[in-house]
Amino acid sequence: MAEAERIIGTPDIPEAEHGADGGGQDAESDRQPRGKRKIAVLFGVALVAYALDLVSKMIVVAKLEHHEPIDVVGDLLRFNAIRNAGAAFGMGEAYTIIFTVIAAGVIVVIARLARKLYSLPWAIALGLLLGGALGNLTDRIFRSPGVFKGAVVDFIAPKGFAVFNLADSAIVCGGILIVLLSFRGLDPDGTVHKD
């Protein structure tokens, strides 16, 4: 049975959900490596997203802030450094501390969900969310005007659209991927359900 499942490509489903009754220790040892690999992917993606965001913001603050915007693709795309104390599109500037708490909450939820993670696409999606949330949370904690009130550094400015950063991009891409996975019925534990 296990050989047939391997050949037809059954998703990574813990043995208990297959209905195996005698696996015990072997089922647990088979499940552990798969789970660890997905957790490593989650944190690897998060680290790359966080590092790219952090480095890009350091460059922007050092080279672009208090200077004229740089045209990247004519007037369709510019790099224009701004500080955003609010949420997306500059809304809610008076609620910076609330956005900080929300970002911290997202990080905690993802860390808890990681224990049940057996799906590679979910690991990538959650890694993008985690890296983006950490990137903007770092700004909110360490940038002026003060701890938990810091303004996020935004610099990617498409024509006719809000200015954003790489952390925002990671969060949006992760969110879109989660919606697509949910529509396909793929759960974080690797099971597929049909509604």
PDB file of C-alpha atoms in Angstrom:
ATOM      1  CA  MET A   1       0.000   0.000   0.000  1.00  0.00           C
ATOM      2  CA  ALA A   2       2.778   2.424   0.931  1.00  0.00           C
ATOM      3  CA  GLU A   3       4.558   1.655  -2.369  1.00  0.00           C
ATOM      4  CA  ALA A   4       1.370   2.355  -4.356  1.00  0.00           C
ATOM      5  CA  GLU A   5       0.874   5.663  -2.554  1.00  0.00           C
ATOM      6  CA  ARG A   6       4.463   6.663  -3.294  1.00  0.00           C
ATOM      7  CA  ILE A   7       4.016   5.929  -7.008  1.00  0.00           C
ATOM      8  CA  ILE A   8       0.731   7.811  -7.458  1.00  0.00           C
ATOM      9  CA  GLY A   9       1.965  10.815  -5.487  1.00  0.00           C
ATOM     10  CA  THR A  10      -0.321  10.960  -2.457  1.00  0.00           C
ATOM     11  CA  PRO A  11       0.266  14.242  -0.583  1.00  0.00           C
ATOM     12  CA  ASP A  12       2.277  14.216   2.637  1.00  0.00           C
ATOM     13  CA  ILE A  13      -0.459  13.056   5.024  1.00  0.00           C
ATOM     14  CA  PRO A  14       0.328  11.937   8.554  1.00  0.00           C
ATOM     15  CA  GLU A  15      -0.241   8.191   9.023  1.00  0.00           C
ATOM     16  CA  ALA A  16      -3.099   8.739  11.466  1.00  0.00           C
ATOM     17  CA  GLU A  17      -5.123  10.332   8.674  1.00  0.00           C
ATOM     18  CA  HIS A  18      -4.542   7.320   6.388  1.00  0.00           C
ATOM     19  CA  GLY A  19      -6.207   5.155   9.002  1.00  0.00           C
ATOM     20  CA  ALA A  20      -3.083   3.080   9.739  1.00  0.00           C
ATOM     21  CA  ASP A  21      -3.490   1.311  13.035  1.00  0.00           C
ATOM     22  CA  GLY A  22      -0.208  -0.412  13.726  1.00  0.00           C
ATOM     23  CA  GLY A  23       2.343   2.249  12.750  1.00  0.00           C
ATOM     24  CA  GLY A  24       3.080   3.721  16.179  1.00  0.00           C
ATOM     25  CA  GLN A  25       6.774   4.526  16.373  1.00  0.00           C
ATOM     26  CA  ASP A  26       7.459   3.945  12.645  1.00  0.00           C
ATOM     27  CA  ALA A  27       4.642   6.293  11.604  1.00  0.00           C
ATOM     28  CA  GLU A  28       6.056   8.994  13.862  1.00  0.00           C
ATOM     29  CA  SER A  29       9.605   8.559  12.523  1.00  0.00           C
ATOM     30  CA  ASP A  30       8.333   8.690   8.904  1.00  0.00           C
ATOM     31  CA  ARG A  31       6.438  11.887   9.651  1.00  0.00           C
ATOM     32  CA  GLN A  32       9.226  13.784  11.455  1.00  0.00           C
ATOM     33  CA  PRO A  33      11.666  14.357   8.558  1.00  0.00           C
ATOM     34  CA  ARG A  34       8.920  15.623   6.217  1.00  0.00           C
ATOM     35  CA  GLY A  35       7.743  18.110   8.844  1.00  0.00           C
ATOM     36  CA  LYS A  36      11.248  19.340   9.571  1.00  0.00           C
ATOM     37  CA  ARG A  37      11.966  19.904   5.877  1.00  0.00           C
ATOM     38  CA  LYS A  38       8.865  22.087   5.499  1.00  0.00           C
ATOM     39  CA  ILE A  39       9.691  24.084   8.617  1.00  0.00           C
ATOM     40  CA  ALA A  40      13.191  24.669   7.272  1.00  0.00           C
ATOM     41  CA  VAL A  41      11.684  25.949   4.002  1.00  0.00           C
ATOM     42  CA  LEU A  42       9.336  28.272   5.911  1.00  0.00           C
ATOM     43  CA  PHE A  43      12.157  29.819   7.928  1.00  0.00           C
ATOM     44  CA  GLY A  44      14.517  29.863   4.927  1.00  0.00           C
ATOM     45  CA  VAL A  45      12.009  31.813   2.810  1.00  0.00           C
ATOM     46  CA  ALA A  46      11.289  34.107   5.767  1.00  0.00           C
ATOM     47  CA  LEU A  47      15.001  34.782   6.265  1.00  0.00           C
ATOM     48  CA  VAL A  48      15.560  35.634   2.591  1.00  0.00           C
ATOM     49  CA  ALA A  49      12.488  37.922   2.473  1.00  0.00           C
ATOM     50  CA  TYR A  50      13.519  39.623   5.724  1.00  0.00           C
ATOM     51  CA  ALA A  51      17.146  40.078   4.652  1.00  0.00           C
ATOM     52  CA  LEU A  52      16.204  41.549   1.254  1.00  0.00           C
ATOM     53  CA  ASP A  53      13.783  43.966   2.926  1.00  0.00           C
ATOM     54  CA  LEU A  54      16.275  44.996   5.603  1.00  0.00           C
ATOM     55  CA  VAL A  55      19.166  45.539   3.168  1.00  0.00           C
ATOM     56  CA  SER A  56      16.981  47.465   0.700  1.00  0.00           C
ATOM     57  CA  LYS A  57      15.751  49.782   3.475  1.00  0.00           C
ATOM     58  CA  MET A  58      19.300  50.403   4.713  1.00  0.00           C
ATOM     59  CA  ILE A  59      20.364  51.379   1.192  1.00  0.00           C
ATOM     60  CA  VAL A  60      17.305  53.603   0.726  1.00  0.00           C
ATOM     61  CA  VAL A  61      17.845  55.414   4.039  1.00  0.00           C
ATOM     62  CA  ALA A  62      21.560  55.917   3.295  1.00  0.00           C
ATOM     63  CA  LYS A  63      21.354  56.881  -0.393  1.00  0.00           C
ATOM     64  CA  LEU A  64      17.827  58.005  -1.276  1.00  0.00           C
ATOM     65  CA  GLU A  65      16.192  59.595   1.729  1.00  0.00           C
ATOM     66  CA  HIS A  66      16.123  63.429   1.509  1.00  0.00           C
ATOM     67  CA  HIS A  67      17.027  63.225  -2.199  1.00  0.00           C
ATOM     68  CA  GLU A  68      15.028  63.497  -5.394  1.00  0.00           C
ATOM     69  CA  PRO A  69      13.173  60.337  -6.518  1.00  0.00           C
ATOM     70  CA  ILE A  70      14.969  58.098  -9.017  1.00  0.00           C
ATOM     71  CA  ASP A  71      13.133  57.141 -12.206  1.00  0.00           C
ATOM     72  CA  VAL A  72      13.515  53.403 -12.779  1.00  0.00           C
ATOM     73  CA  VAL A  73      11.111  52.893 -15.705  1.00  0.00           C
ATOM     74  CA  GLY A  74      10.365  56.365 -17.017  1.00  0.00           C
ATOM     75  CA  ASP A  75       7.632  57.865 -14.876  1.00  0.00           C
ATOM     76  CA  LEU A  76       5.917  54.454 -14.521  1.00  0.00           C
ATOM     77  CA  LEU A  77       8.145  53.314 -11.648  1.00  0.00           C
ATOM     78  CA  ARG A  78      10.238  55.400  -9.279  1.00  0.00           C
ATOM     79  CA  PHE A  79      12.217  54.884  -6.122  1.00  0.00           C
ATOM     80  CA  ASN A  80      10.981  57.540  -3.708  1.00  0.00           C
ATOM     81  CA  ALA A  81      11.858  57.222  -0.007  1.00  0.00           C
ATOM     82  CA  ILE A  82       9.060  58.045   2.416  1.00  0.00           C
ATOM     83  CA  ARG A  83       8.300  57.188   6.037  1.00  0.00           C
ATOM     84  CA  ASN A  84       4.886  55.610   6.632  1.00  0.00           C
ATOM     85  CA  ALA A  85       3.582  55.571  10.202  1.00  0.00           C
ATOM     86  CA  GLY A  86       0.270  54.035   9.122  1.00  0.00           C
ATOM     87  CA  ALA A  87      -0.845  50.901   7.367  1.00  0.00           C
ATOM     88  CA  ALA A  88      -1.048  50.344   3.624  1.00  0.00           C
ATOM     89  CA  PHE A  89      -1.739  53.483   1.585  1.00  0.00           C
ATOM     90  CA  GLY A  90      -0.766  55.652   4.563  1.00  0.00           C
ATOM     91  CA  MET A  91      -4.056  55.077   6.397  1.00  0.00           C
ATOM     92  CA  GLY A  92      -4.293  54.911  10.162  1.00  0.00           C
ATOM     93  CA  GLU A  93      -1.206  56.887  11.141  1.00  0.00           C
ATOM     94  CA  ALA A  94      -2.579  57.331  14.659  1.00  0.00           C
ATOM     95  CA  TYR A  95      -2.693  53.567  15.180  1.00  0.00           C
ATOM     96  CA  THR A  96       0.946  52.615  14.685  1.00  0.00           C
ATOM     97  CA  ILE A  97       1.080  50.675  17.952  1.00  0.00           C
ATOM     98  CA  ILE A  98      -1.957  48.627  16.885  1.00  0.00           C
ATOM     99  CA  PHE A  99      -0.230  47.665  13.618  1.00  0.00           C
ATOM    100  CA  THR A 100       2.823  46.665  15.664  1.00  0.00           C
ATOM    101  CA  VAL A 101       0.710  44.374  17.861  1.00  0.00           C
ATOM    102  CA  ILE A 102      -1.012  42.869  14.790  1.00  0.00           C
ATOM    103  CA  ALA A 103       2.340  42.133  13.123  1.00  0.00           C
ATOM    104  CA  ALA A 104       3.612  40.488  16.320  1.00  0.00           C
ATOM    105  CA  GLY A 105       0.398  38.433  16.486  1.00  0.00           C
ATOM    106  CA  VAL A 106       0.837  37.245  12.894  1.00  0.00           C
ATOM    107  CA  ILE A 107       4.371  36.088  13.704  1.00  0.00           C
ATOM    108  CA  VAL A 108       3.138  34.116  16.737  1.00  0.00           C
ATOM    109  CA  VAL A 109       0.334  32.463  14.737  1.00  0.00           C
ATOM    110  CA  ILE A 110       2.731  31.431  11.954  1.00  0.00           C
ATOM    111  CA  ALA A 111       5.228  30.031  14.475  1.00  0.00           C
ATOM    112  CA  ARG A 112       2.453  27.942  16.078  1.00  0.00           C
ATOM    113  CA  LEU A 113       1.146  26.747  12.700  1.00  0.00           C
ATOM    114  CA  ALA A 114       4.663  25.665  11.696  1.00  0.00           C
ATOM    115  CA  ARG A 115       4.415  22.628  13.997  1.00  0.00           C
ATOM    116  CA  LYS A 116       1.693  21.142  11.754  1.00  0.00           C
ATOM    117  CA  LEU A 117       3.299  22.097   8.443  1.00  0.00           C
ATOM    118  CA  TYR A 118       3.671  19.299   5.867  1.00  0.00           C
ATOM    119  CA  SER A 119       2.958  21.256   2.661  1.00  0.00           C
ATOM    120  CA  LEU A 120       5.736  22.889   0.619  1.00  0.00           C
ATOM    121  CA  PRO A 121       3.478  25.558  -0.989  1.00  0.00           C
ATOM    122  CA  TRP A 122       2.125  26.494   2.456  1.00  0.00           C
ATOM    123  CA  ALA A 123       5.682  26.679   3.801  1.00  0.00           C
ATOM    124  CA  ILE A 124       6.596  29.156   1.043  1.00  0.00           C
ATOM    125  CA  ALA A 125       3.442  31.228   1.586  1.00  0.00           C
ATOM    126  CA  LEU A 126       3.858  31.386   5.351  1.00  0.00           C
ATOM    127  CA  GLY A 127       7.578  32.138   4.943  1.00  0.00           C
ATOM    128  CA  LEU A 128       6.743  35.147   2.769  1.00  0.00           C
ATOM    129  CA  LEU A 129       4.207  36.362   5.343  1.00  0.00           C
ATOM    130  CA  LEU A 130       6.635  35.842   8.201  1.00  0.00           C
ATOM    131  CA  GLY A 131       9.543  37.585   6.465  1.00  0.00           C
ATOM    132  CA  GLY A 132       7.356  40.541   5.473  1.00  0.00           C
ATOM    133  CA  ALA A 133       5.819  40.877   8.929  1.00  0.00           C
ATOM    134  CA  LEU A 134       9.276  40.769  10.540  1.00  0.00           C
ATOM    135  CA  GLY A 135      10.575  43.395   8.104  1.00  0.00           C
ATOM    136  CA  ASN A 136       7.882  45.934   8.892  1.00  0.00           C
ATOM    137  CA  LEU A 137       7.873  45.033  12.604  1.00  0.00           C
ATOM    138  CA  THR A 138      11.603  45.809  12.752  1.00  0.00           C
ATOM    139  CA  ASP A 139      10.873  49.296  11.421  1.00  0.00           C
ATOM    140  CA  ARG A 140       8.028  49.820  13.905  1.00  0.00           C
ATOM    141  CA  ILE A 141      10.256  48.825  16.824  1.00  0.00           C
ATOM    142  CA  PHE A 142      13.558  50.474  15.932  1.00  0.00           C
ATOM    143  CA  ARG A 143      12.876  53.490  13.713  1.00  0.00           C
ATOM    144  CA  SER A 144      11.908  56.997  14.831  1.00  0.00           C
ATOM    145  CA  PRO A 145       9.859  58.451  16.402  1.00  0.00           C
ATOM    146  CA  GLY A 146      10.252  55.667  18.988  1.00  0.00           C
ATOM    147  CA  VAL A 147       9.821  52.065  20.074  1.00  0.00           C
ATOM    148  CA  PHE A 148       6.544  50.545  18.802  1.00  0.00           C
ATOM    149  CA  LYS A 149       5.764  53.847  17.056  1.00  0.00           C
ATOM    150  CA  GLY A 150       8.362  53.730  14.298  1.00  0.00           C
ATOM    151  CA  ALA A 151       7.538  54.684  10.719  1.00  0.00           C
ATOM    152  CA  VAL A 152       8.075  52.060   8.024  1.00  0.00           C
ATOM    153  CA  VAL A 153      10.465  52.907   5.164  1.00  0.00           C
ATOM    154  CA  ASP A 154       8.629  52.702   1.814  1.00  0.00           C
ATOM    155  CA  PHE A 155      10.309  53.409  -1.515  1.00  0.00           C
ATOM    156  CA  ILE A 156       8.785  51.495  -4.458  1.00  0.00           C
ATOM    157  CA  ALA A 157       6.488  53.997  -6.170  1.00  0.00           C
ATOM    158  CA  PRO A 158       4.542  52.809  -9.238  1.00  0.00           C
ATOM    159  CA  LYS A 159       2.693  55.568 -11.066  1.00  0.00           C
ATOM    160  CA  GLY A 160      -0.817  56.044  -9.700  1.00  0.00           C
ATOM    161  CA  PHE A 161      -0.322  53.586  -6.851  1.00  0.00           C
ATOM    162  CA  ALA A 162       0.721  53.688  -3.202  1.00  0.00           C
ATOM    163  CA  VAL A 163       4.403  53.621  -2.227  1.00  0.00           C
ATOM    164  CA  PHE A 164       5.449  50.300  -0.658  1.00  0.00           C
ATOM    165  CA  ASN A 165       8.495  48.184   0.219  1.00  0.00           C
ATOM    166  CA  LEU A 166       9.744  44.616  -0.231  1.00  0.00           C
ATOM    167  CA  ALA A 167       8.151  43.484   3.057  1.00  0.00           C
ATOM    168  CA  ASP A 168       4.753  44.633   1.762  1.00  0.00           C
ATOM    169  CA  SER A 169       5.391  42.731  -1.482  1.00  0.00           C
ATOM    170  CA  ALA A 170       6.241  39.551   0.426  1.00  0.00           C
ATOM    171  CA  ILE A 171       3.083  39.858   2.538  1.00  0.00           C
ATOM    172  CA  VAL A 172       0.866  40.386  -0.514  1.00  0.00           C
ATOM    173  CA  CYS A 173       2.464  37.491  -2.447  1.00  0.00           C
ATOM    174  CA  GLY A 174       2.145  35.196   0.577  1.00  0.00           C
ATOM    175  CA  GLY A 175      -1.489  36.206   1.055  1.00  0.00           C
ATOM    176  CA  ILE A 176      -2.350  35.585  -2.608  1.00  0.00           C
ATOM    177  CA  LEU A 177      -0.668  32.170  -2.459  1.00  0.00           C
ATOM    178  CA  ILE A 178      -2.645  31.246   0.675  1.00  0.00           C
ATOM    179  CA  VAL A 179      -5.921  32.198  -1.052  1.00  0.00           C
ATOM    180  CA  LEU A 180      -5.008  30.060  -4.084  1.00  0.00           C
ATOM    181  CA  LEU A 181      -4.050  27.095  -1.896  1.00  0.00           C
ATOM    182  CA  SER A 182      -7.300  27.414   0.037  1.00  0.00           C
ATOM    183  CA  PHE A 183      -9.322  27.443  -3.196  1.00  0.00           C
ATOM    184  CA  ARG A 184      -7.514  24.266  -4.274  1.00  0.00           C
ATOM    185  CA  GLY A 185      -8.375  22.663  -0.936  1.00  0.00           C
ATOM    186  CA  LEU A 186      -4.763  22.135   0.178  1.00  0.00           C
ATOM    187  CA  ASP A 187      -4.304  22.400   3.944  1.00  0.00           C
ATOM    188  CA  PRO A 188      -1.048  23.255   5.746  1.00  0.00           C
ATOM    189  CA  ASP A 189      -0.765  19.645   6.976  1.00  0.00           C
ATOM    190  CA  GLY A 190      -0.602  18.422   3.365  1.00  0.00           C
ATOM    191  CA  THR A 191      -4.129  17.025   3.190  1.00  0.00           C
ATOM    192  CA  VAL A 192      -6.482  17.911   0.368  1.00  0.00           C
ATOM    193  CA  HIS A 193     -10.159  18.419   1.126  1.00  0.00           C
ATOM    194  CA  LYS A 194     -13.080  18.791  -1.236  1.00  0.00           C
ATOM    195  CA  ASP A 195     -15.940  21.086  -0.223  1.00  0.00           C
TER     196      ASP A 195
END
